[in-house]
XYZ file of C-alpha atoms in Angstrom:
458
model
C -26.691 -51.939 -43.564
C -25.593 -52.835 -39.739
C -22.155 -53.544 -39.224
C -21.184 -55.387 -35.922
C -17.201 -55.042 -35.270
C -15.765 -57.338 -32.112
C -12.300 -56.998 -31.047
C -10.916 -58.972 -28.361
C -7.278 -60.366 -27.213
C -8.477 -63.961 -26.135
C -5.073 -64.417 -24.501
C -4.295 -67.709 -26.421
C -7.456 -69.407 -24.440
C -9.383 -72.043 -26.402
C -13.182 -70.735 -27.709
C -15.522 -70.527 -25.290
C -18.715 -72.901 -25.900
C -21.398 -70.114 -27.141
C -20.736 -66.800 -28.770
C -24.315 -65.954 -29.272
C -24.408 -63.262 -26.486
C -20.768 -61.694 -27.675
C -22.286 -61.273 -31.382
C -25.754 -60.478 -29.732
C -27.384 -63.063 -31.867
C -30.978 -63.076 -29.866
C -31.507 -59.166 -30.949
C -34.328 -59.156 -33.299
C -32.768 -57.108 -35.892
C -29.666 -59.058 -37.151
C -26.463 -57.274 -38.530
C -25.980 -57.246 -42.185
C -21.773 -57.838 -41.536
C -19.575 -59.052 -38.879
C -15.987 -57.871 -38.616
C -14.511 -59.960 -36.167
C -10.618 -58.887 -35.038
C -8.962 -61.633 -33.038
C -5.154 -61.093 -30.883
C -3.141 -63.282 -29.300
C -4.969 -66.380 -31.063
C -3.169 -69.488 -30.033
C 0.162 -69.680 -32.225
C 2.437 -72.333 -31.090
C 4.455 -73.082 -34.144
C 2.995 -76.159 -34.622
C -0.639 -75.128 -34.442
C 0.334 -72.137 -36.610
C 1.233 -74.694 -39.302
C -2.032 -76.526 -38.651
C -4.267 -73.879 -38.515
C -3.008 -72.650 -41.975
C -4.131 -76.085 -43.910
C -7.462 -76.116 -41.690
C -9.358 -73.537 -40.025
C -8.462 -72.554 -36.583
C -11.245 -73.336 -33.685
C -11.853 -69.906 -33.433
C -12.683 -69.455 -37.101
C -14.725 -72.888 -36.419
C -16.624 -71.468 -34.053
C -17.902 -68.335 -35.352
C -18.536 -70.282 -38.672
C -20.597 -72.610 -37.388
C -22.463 -69.965 -35.251
C -23.068 -67.448 -38.135
C -23.712 -70.311 -41.336
C -27.210 -71.603 -39.679
C -28.339 -67.878 -39.543
C -27.151 -67.347 -43.046
C -24.072 -65.618 -43.261
C -21.365 -66.857 -44.938
C -16.940 -65.928 -44.215
C -16.550 -64.009 -47.171
C -12.524 -63.513 -46.202
C -10.088 -63.949 -43.156
C -6.704 -63.359 -42.858
C -4.267 -64.729 -39.924
C -0.807 -63.442 -39.015
C 0.527 -65.483 -36.130
C -1.893 -64.439 -33.217
C -3.726 -61.917 -35.363
C -6.780 -62.987 -36.788
C -9.415 -61.026 -38.750
C -12.983 -62.473 -40.111
C -15.462 -61.105 -42.077
C -19.175 -62.561 -42.321
C -21.573 -61.174 -44.409
C -25.654 -62.430 -44.976
C -25.739 -64.138 -48.170
C -27.898 -61.506 -49.789
C -24.781 -59.042 -50.005
C -22.481 -61.740 -51.341
C -22.663 -61.123 -54.951
C -22.412 -57.456 -54.360
C -18.768 -58.007 -52.544
C -15.999 -57.497 -54.893
C -12.261 -56.477 -55.009
C -11.760 -58.139 -51.731
C -7.816 -58.366 -50.925
C -6.027 -59.190 -47.491
C -2.449 -57.901 -46.383
C -0.414 -58.153 -43.035
C 2.336 -56.233 -41.624
C 4.546 -57.657 -38.800
C 5.777 -54.827 -36.031
C 7.144 -57.284 -33.249
C 10.595 -57.997 -32.655
C 11.836 -55.527 -35.345
C 9.564 -57.326 -37.753
C 10.808 -60.948 -37.605
C 8.038 -62.483 -35.654
C 4.759 -61.341 -35.935
C 3.452 -61.362 -32.812
C 2.571 -57.573 -33.064
C 1.291 -55.730 -36.079
C -1.835 -55.461 -38.328
C -3.913 -57.629 -40.774
C -6.330 -56.026 -43.048
C -9.346 -56.871 -45.360
C -10.411 -54.382 -47.964
C -13.387 -54.904 -50.467
C -15.642 -53.170 -52.592
C -19.439 -52.939 -50.850
C -22.245 -51.928 -53.598
C -19.171 -49.911 -55.133
C -17.986 -48.386 -52.160
C -14.336 -49.216 -50.404
C -14.432 -50.327 -47.151
C -11.263 -51.171 -45.276
C -11.009 -53.219 -42.013
C -7.628 -53.075 -40.164
C -7.176 -55.072 -36.677
C -4.061 -54.080 -34.649
C -2.013 -55.474 -31.738
C 0.275 -52.657 -30.956
C 3.199 -52.803 -28.053
C 2.280 -53.034 -24.789
C 3.294 -51.632 -21.150
C 2.704 -47.946 -20.127
C 5.818 -45.967 -21.484
C 5.600 -46.715 -24.577
C 2.401 -44.516 -26.160
C 4.392 -42.878 -28.710
C 5.890 -46.462 -29.970
C 2.348 -47.292 -30.803
C 1.509 -44.343 -32.692
C 4.656 -44.928 -34.367
C 3.614 -48.142 -35.239
C 0.488 -47.511 -36.453
C 1.598 -45.008 -39.001
C 4.211 -47.887 -39.833
C 1.588 -50.205 -40.388
C -0.779 -47.285 -42.690
C 2.764 -46.739 -44.567
C 3.202 -50.386 -45.391
C 0.291 -51.655 -46.331
C -0.385 -51.431 -49.897
C -3.051 -53.020 -52.163
C -3.159 -54.030 -56.062
C -5.712 -51.156 -57.175
C -5.222 -47.874 -58.729
C -7.832 -45.867 -56.684
C -7.092 -47.113 -53.561
C -3.773 -48.386 -52.927
C -3.331 -47.371 -49.291
C -5.474 -47.926 -46.385
C -6.640 -44.270 -45.893
C -7.670 -43.777 -49.592
C -10.948 -45.869 -48.493
C -14.104 -44.598 -48.165
C -14.189 -46.300 -44.860
C -11.783 -47.289 -42.461
C -12.657 -49.218 -39.207
C -9.282 -49.574 -36.950
C -9.650 -51.449 -33.760
C -7.340 -54.333 -31.786
C -5.606 -54.315 -28.777
C -4.263 -50.703 -29.225
C -2.595 -51.404 -25.401
C -2.948 -47.269 -24.624
C -3.431 -47.178 -20.837
C -4.048 -44.446 -18.425
C -1.446 -42.463 -17.262
C -0.808 -40.336 -13.783
C -3.944 -41.604 -11.825
C -3.137 -44.262 -8.807
C -4.719 -47.294 -8.791
C -7.109 -46.721 -5.958
C -8.617 -43.632 -7.812
C -8.937 -45.698 -11.344
C -10.869 -48.475 -9.133
C -13.104 -45.783 -7.433
C -14.136 -44.161 -10.595
C -14.971 -47.585 -12.273
C -16.858 -48.926 -9.424
C -18.730 -45.490 -9.321
C -19.005 -45.478 -13.283
C -17.710 -42.119 -13.333
C -15.457 -43.124 -16.604
C -15.525 -39.818 -17.630
C -12.889 -38.651 -14.766
C -10.398 -41.043 -16.667
C -10.603 -40.025 -20.125
C -8.419 -36.759 -19.930
C -5.442 -39.326 -18.782
C -6.142 -42.220 -21.463
C -3.613 -42.443 -23.829
C -4.915 -42.984 -26.905
C -7.161 -39.714 -26.037
C -4.103 -37.500 -24.694
C -2.193 -38.870 -28.238
C -5.043 -37.557 -30.323
C -4.906 -33.874 -29.499
C -1.374 -33.988 -30.793
C -0.780 -36.768 -33.525
C -2.478 -35.527 -36.742
C -3.120 -39.166 -38.118
C -5.405 -40.183 -34.721
C -7.117 -37.033 -35.632
C -8.407 -38.204 -38.852
C -10.109 -40.964 -36.909
C -13.390 -40.911 -34.535
C -14.305 -43.104 -31.855
C -17.167 -43.450 -29.508
C -17.521 -42.146 -25.676
C -16.010 -44.998 -23.449
C -18.813 -45.503 -21.320
C -17.821 -48.805 -20.569
C -15.717 -50.711 -17.657
C -11.905 -50.648 -18.998
C -11.312 -54.004 -20.743
C -8.400 -54.709 -19.315
C -6.740 -56.331 -17.195
C -8.829 -59.136 -15.076
C -7.885 -62.163 -13.604
C -9.125 -65.294 -15.551
C -12.655 -66.684 -15.000
C -13.488 -63.455 -12.801
C -14.688 -59.971 -13.220
C -12.054 -58.948 -10.835
C -9.021 -56.451 -12.190
C -5.307 -58.047 -11.580
C -5.028 -58.979 -8.053
C -1.575 -60.905 -9.312
C 1.717 -59.260 -7.903
C 1.766 -57.113 -10.627
C -1.711 -55.512 -9.905
C -1.776 -53.601 -13.537
C -4.004 -50.801 -13.497
C -6.809 -51.084 -15.646
C -6.918 -49.753 -19.185
C -9.339 -49.181 -22.605
C -6.896 -51.084 -24.515
C -9.197 -52.624 -26.726
C -10.791 -49.915 -28.950
C -12.865 -49.264 -31.935
C -12.024 -46.182 -34.252
C -13.086 -45.205 -37.434
C -12.838 -42.897 -40.577
C -15.129 -41.717 -42.889
C -13.147 -40.244 -46.229
C -13.786 -36.695 -45.974
C -15.231 -35.553 -49.525
C -12.855 -32.591 -50.594
C -9.804 -35.035 -50.266
C -10.056 -36.220 -53.861
C -9.883 -32.977 -55.204
C -7.356 -31.769 -52.889
C -4.978 -34.938 -53.708
C -5.045 -34.200 -57.231
C -4.151 -30.301 -56.548
C -1.055 -31.438 -54.283
C 0.419 -34.016 -56.241
C 0.427 -31.349 -59.027
C -0.986 -33.961 -61.785
C -2.980 -31.804 -63.933
C -3.973 -34.505 -66.638
C -5.143 -36.379 -63.452
C -7.517 -33.598 -62.308
C -10.476 -33.767 -64.450
C -10.797 -37.458 -63.772
C -10.429 -36.835 -59.877
C -12.870 -34.360 -60.489
C -15.365 -36.594 -61.852
C -14.777 -39.326 -59.389
C -15.856 -36.714 -56.730
C -18.777 -35.641 -58.580
C -19.716 -39.427 -59.205
C -19.332 -39.679 -55.298
C -22.032 -37.584 -54.256
C -24.496 -39.476 -56.194
C -23.881 -42.054 -53.946
C -23.239 -40.676 -50.822
C -22.246 -42.748 -47.344
C -23.186 -42.141 -44.049
C -21.448 -44.455 -40.862
C -22.886 -43.621 -37.334
C -22.045 -45.822 -34.128
C -24.982 -47.136 -32.284
C -23.309 -48.915 -29.509
C -19.930 -49.207 -27.958
C -19.080 -51.490 -24.940
C -17.313 -54.290 -23.390
C -19.062 -57.770 -23.094
C -18.611 -58.593 -19.066
C -19.810 -62.037 -19.444
C -16.591 -63.719 -21.096
C -13.964 -64.650 -18.813
C -11.474 -66.906 -20.328
C -9.071 -64.369 -20.984
C -7.291 -61.248 -18.903
C -9.159 -58.772 -21.683
C -13.307 -58.552 -22.177
C -14.206 -58.515 -26.024
C -15.285 -54.956 -27.064
C -18.028 -54.530 -29.605
C -19.208 -51.727 -31.735
C -22.126 -51.247 -33.779
C -22.716 -49.187 -36.785
C -25.230 -47.880 -39.059
C -24.110 -47.723 -42.621
C -26.069 -45.625 -44.781
C -25.268 -45.440 -48.322
C -26.663 -45.440 -51.789
C -25.613 -48.628 -53.862
C -23.619 -48.205 -56.942
C -25.387 -51.297 -58.494
C -28.090 -53.741 -57.511
C -27.699 -56.141 -60.038
C -25.504 -59.094 -59.581
C -23.064 -59.577 -62.545
C -24.376 -63.013 -63.368
C -27.793 -64.890 -62.831
C -27.478 -68.297 -62.099
C -30.152 -71.163 -61.642
C -30.570 -75.013 -61.821
C -32.412 -76.170 -64.593
C -35.202 -78.793 -64.563
C -34.812 -81.543 -61.986
C -31.741 -82.585 -60.201
C -31.319 -85.994 -58.512
C -28.075 -88.251 -58.570
C -29.354 -90.611 -61.203
C -28.587 -88.252 -64.555
C -26.709 -85.393 -64.922
C -27.794 -81.984 -64.191
C -28.213 -78.971 -66.135
C -27.125 -74.939 -64.884
C -27.588 -72.074 -66.670
C -26.340 -68.624 -66.410
C -26.310 -65.514 -68.380
C -24.222 -62.811 -67.688
C -25.831 -59.410 -66.664
C -22.969 -57.035 -66.946
C -19.641 -57.399 -68.705
C -16.907 -58.224 -66.326
C -13.269 -60.149 -66.730
C -15.058 -63.784 -66.888
C -12.109 -66.536 -67.797
C -11.484 -70.055 -68.446
C -11.111 -70.440 -64.160
C -14.566 -69.294 -63.209
C -16.364 -71.953 -61.488
C -20.137 -72.883 -60.225
C -20.339 -74.316 -57.007
C -23.181 -76.623 -55.522
C -23.603 -75.625 -51.949
C -25.917 -76.726 -49.311
C -28.002 -73.754 -47.901
C -26.869 -72.498 -44.513
C -22.675 -72.886 -46.191
C -20.046 -71.510 -44.345
C -17.437 -70.156 -46.756
C -16.515 -70.446 -50.370
C -14.662 -73.328 -49.966
C -17.549 -75.322 -48.080
C -18.978 -76.597 -51.801
C -20.364 -79.891 -52.413
C -18.992 -80.193 -56.047
C -18.178 -77.417 -58.499
C -17.995 -77.526 -62.469
C -15.580 -75.219 -64.658
C -17.920 -72.917 -66.802
C -15.914 -73.179 -69.674
C -14.818 -77.043 -69.419
C -18.203 -78.181 -68.599
C -20.042 -75.989 -71.298
C -22.760 -77.624 -73.317
C -24.538 -75.053 -75.369
C -24.552 -71.069 -75.657
C -26.114 -68.373 -77.122
C -25.141 -65.032 -77.060
C -26.784 -64.497 -73.644
C -27.363 -67.750 -71.889
C -24.577 -70.448 -71.400
C -25.234 -73.989 -69.995
C -22.915 -76.076 -68.290
C -23.590 -79.526 -66.739
C -22.801 -81.257 -63.318
C -21.955 -84.916 -63.752
C -24.611 -87.345 -62.056
C -21.760 -88.742 -59.591
C -21.218 -85.388 -57.937
C -24.935 -84.702 -56.897
C -25.514 -86.145 -53.148
C -27.405 -89.150 -53.296
C -29.693 -88.045 -50.479
C -30.724 -84.901 -51.955
C -31.358 -81.754 -49.776
C -31.744 -77.842 -50.180
C -28.858 -76.186 -52.125
C -27.883 -73.002 -54.168
C -25.280 -72.255 -56.756
C -22.714 -70.030 -56.826
C -20.864 -68.384 -59.207
C -17.265 -67.665 -58.820
C -15.243 -65.172 -60.759
C -11.238 -66.119 -60.589
C -10.197 -62.804 -61.696
C -12.413 -60.640 -59.283
C -11.823 -63.427 -56.307
C -15.512 -63.654 -55.252
C -18.723 -64.937 -55.697
C -20.866 -62.830 -58.239
C -24.016 -64.642 -58.577
C -26.198 -66.857 -56.282
C -29.098 -68.664 -57.271
C -32.788 -69.275 -55.633
C -32.699 -72.240 -53.252
C -33.345 -75.641 -55.105
C -34.569 -79.117 -54.077
C -32.099 -81.804 -55.192
C -34.224 -85.101 -54.889
C -33.002 -88.070 -53.478
C -31.841 -90.459 -56.071
C -34.175 -93.576 -56.835
C -31.202 -96.010 -55.705
C -31.524 -93.960 -52.471
C -35.032 -94.738 -52.248
C -34.864 -98.241 -53.221
C -31.836 -99.014 -50.777
C -34.238 -96.984 -47.960
C -31.256 -94.995 -47.358
C -33.531 -91.545 -47.685
C -36.579 -92.068 -44.728
C -33.836 -93.037 -42.008
C -31.413 -90.028 -42.914
C -33.692 -86.894 -43.654
C -30.302 -84.714 -43.037
C -28.140 -87.114 -45.358
C -26.613 -84.210 -47.137
C -24.837 -83.198 -44.301
C -23.402 -87.203 -43.895
C -22.489 -87.097 -48.125
C -20.300 -83.534 -47.302
C -18.555 -85.166 -44.491
C -17.609 -88.268 -46.335
């Protein structure tokens, strides 16, 4: 599994026209998952309010870029300027479950969320992953405050789940963002000479995060690849020149991507430390179970993307290989379109539960255009219980009213959404919705091959 992580402080800029090179979309092997963390997304009060109702311009750009390539936005969370987006190839979506998001404010005594952290946690083929996007406090002399803020975020964020209530309980944690650590001691001239001559290693010993890591136990739990790229801060806008303003800020690796894979022994250690003896056999069992499904994370690239210059920060990307044994490979629900679909008559959907799970009357099946952007990007949906027409022990059938079916037809898929698990748990094979007879008679179809787009828009 290839996991592609982006962190970028966009300094309230509007998005560029194109993020293809940021996401390396021309490379032959496409990632399975994209995790995109932005800081300082424009958050003027009015704009922030409208963004809550409608996706912000950055989310739109990433969705519009990735949806045609077969990715959907599975989850996102925004807190003021902090935005975290999680995209997956469609084939993995039924195996992404237990999605939860949360946020922690640390800016201005915790009132206004200009600094802090946002996170998305989920189960991926049974393995618990957590992604944490942070924007920590600025300025050279606040290195220990940054560490305090990070520890506060780790403490403050909890999830409503028994096995992984805290960030560090997850098997894999990716921690990234504008962590704002600076380069100490060295003067501007020395720093710039090291950058020009690409002798970055001479600066590493005075990088604050590297220094803090030597004495802070929490930081020692995280790994980071070598900083073998130009510091991503601070640039003149629309250029590759480091700060030439009056402030002449020293370049620094503010924008970072770190990771942690939970050590194998920690489950049993926790049981011993807590002294919950009755829990011990259960923990032991989980521990043995984990060995059957090993997991390895390795970084294959870590660099800054110099070609983007709308911000005083350059974006930083990390590419990871996640090797893991899947705990399951069967979706919870199998769903398919029955017979012919066209807007001249009601259509039938058949589904069956392949495994038992907490299904509810609030579950629904959505009809989506192939290349849809997110769960909410449906053409129509049907409640699984309200619209049920027949069922046996194994097979259930629900109908879709003909008025809901796109008149002009198109390539579609069906997705079963579980309201208790808050995710898609089954996806049909793509199928063709035929243009309705009326549409053909009125000559709508031939003029308008992409009719579905207009139908959705209207």
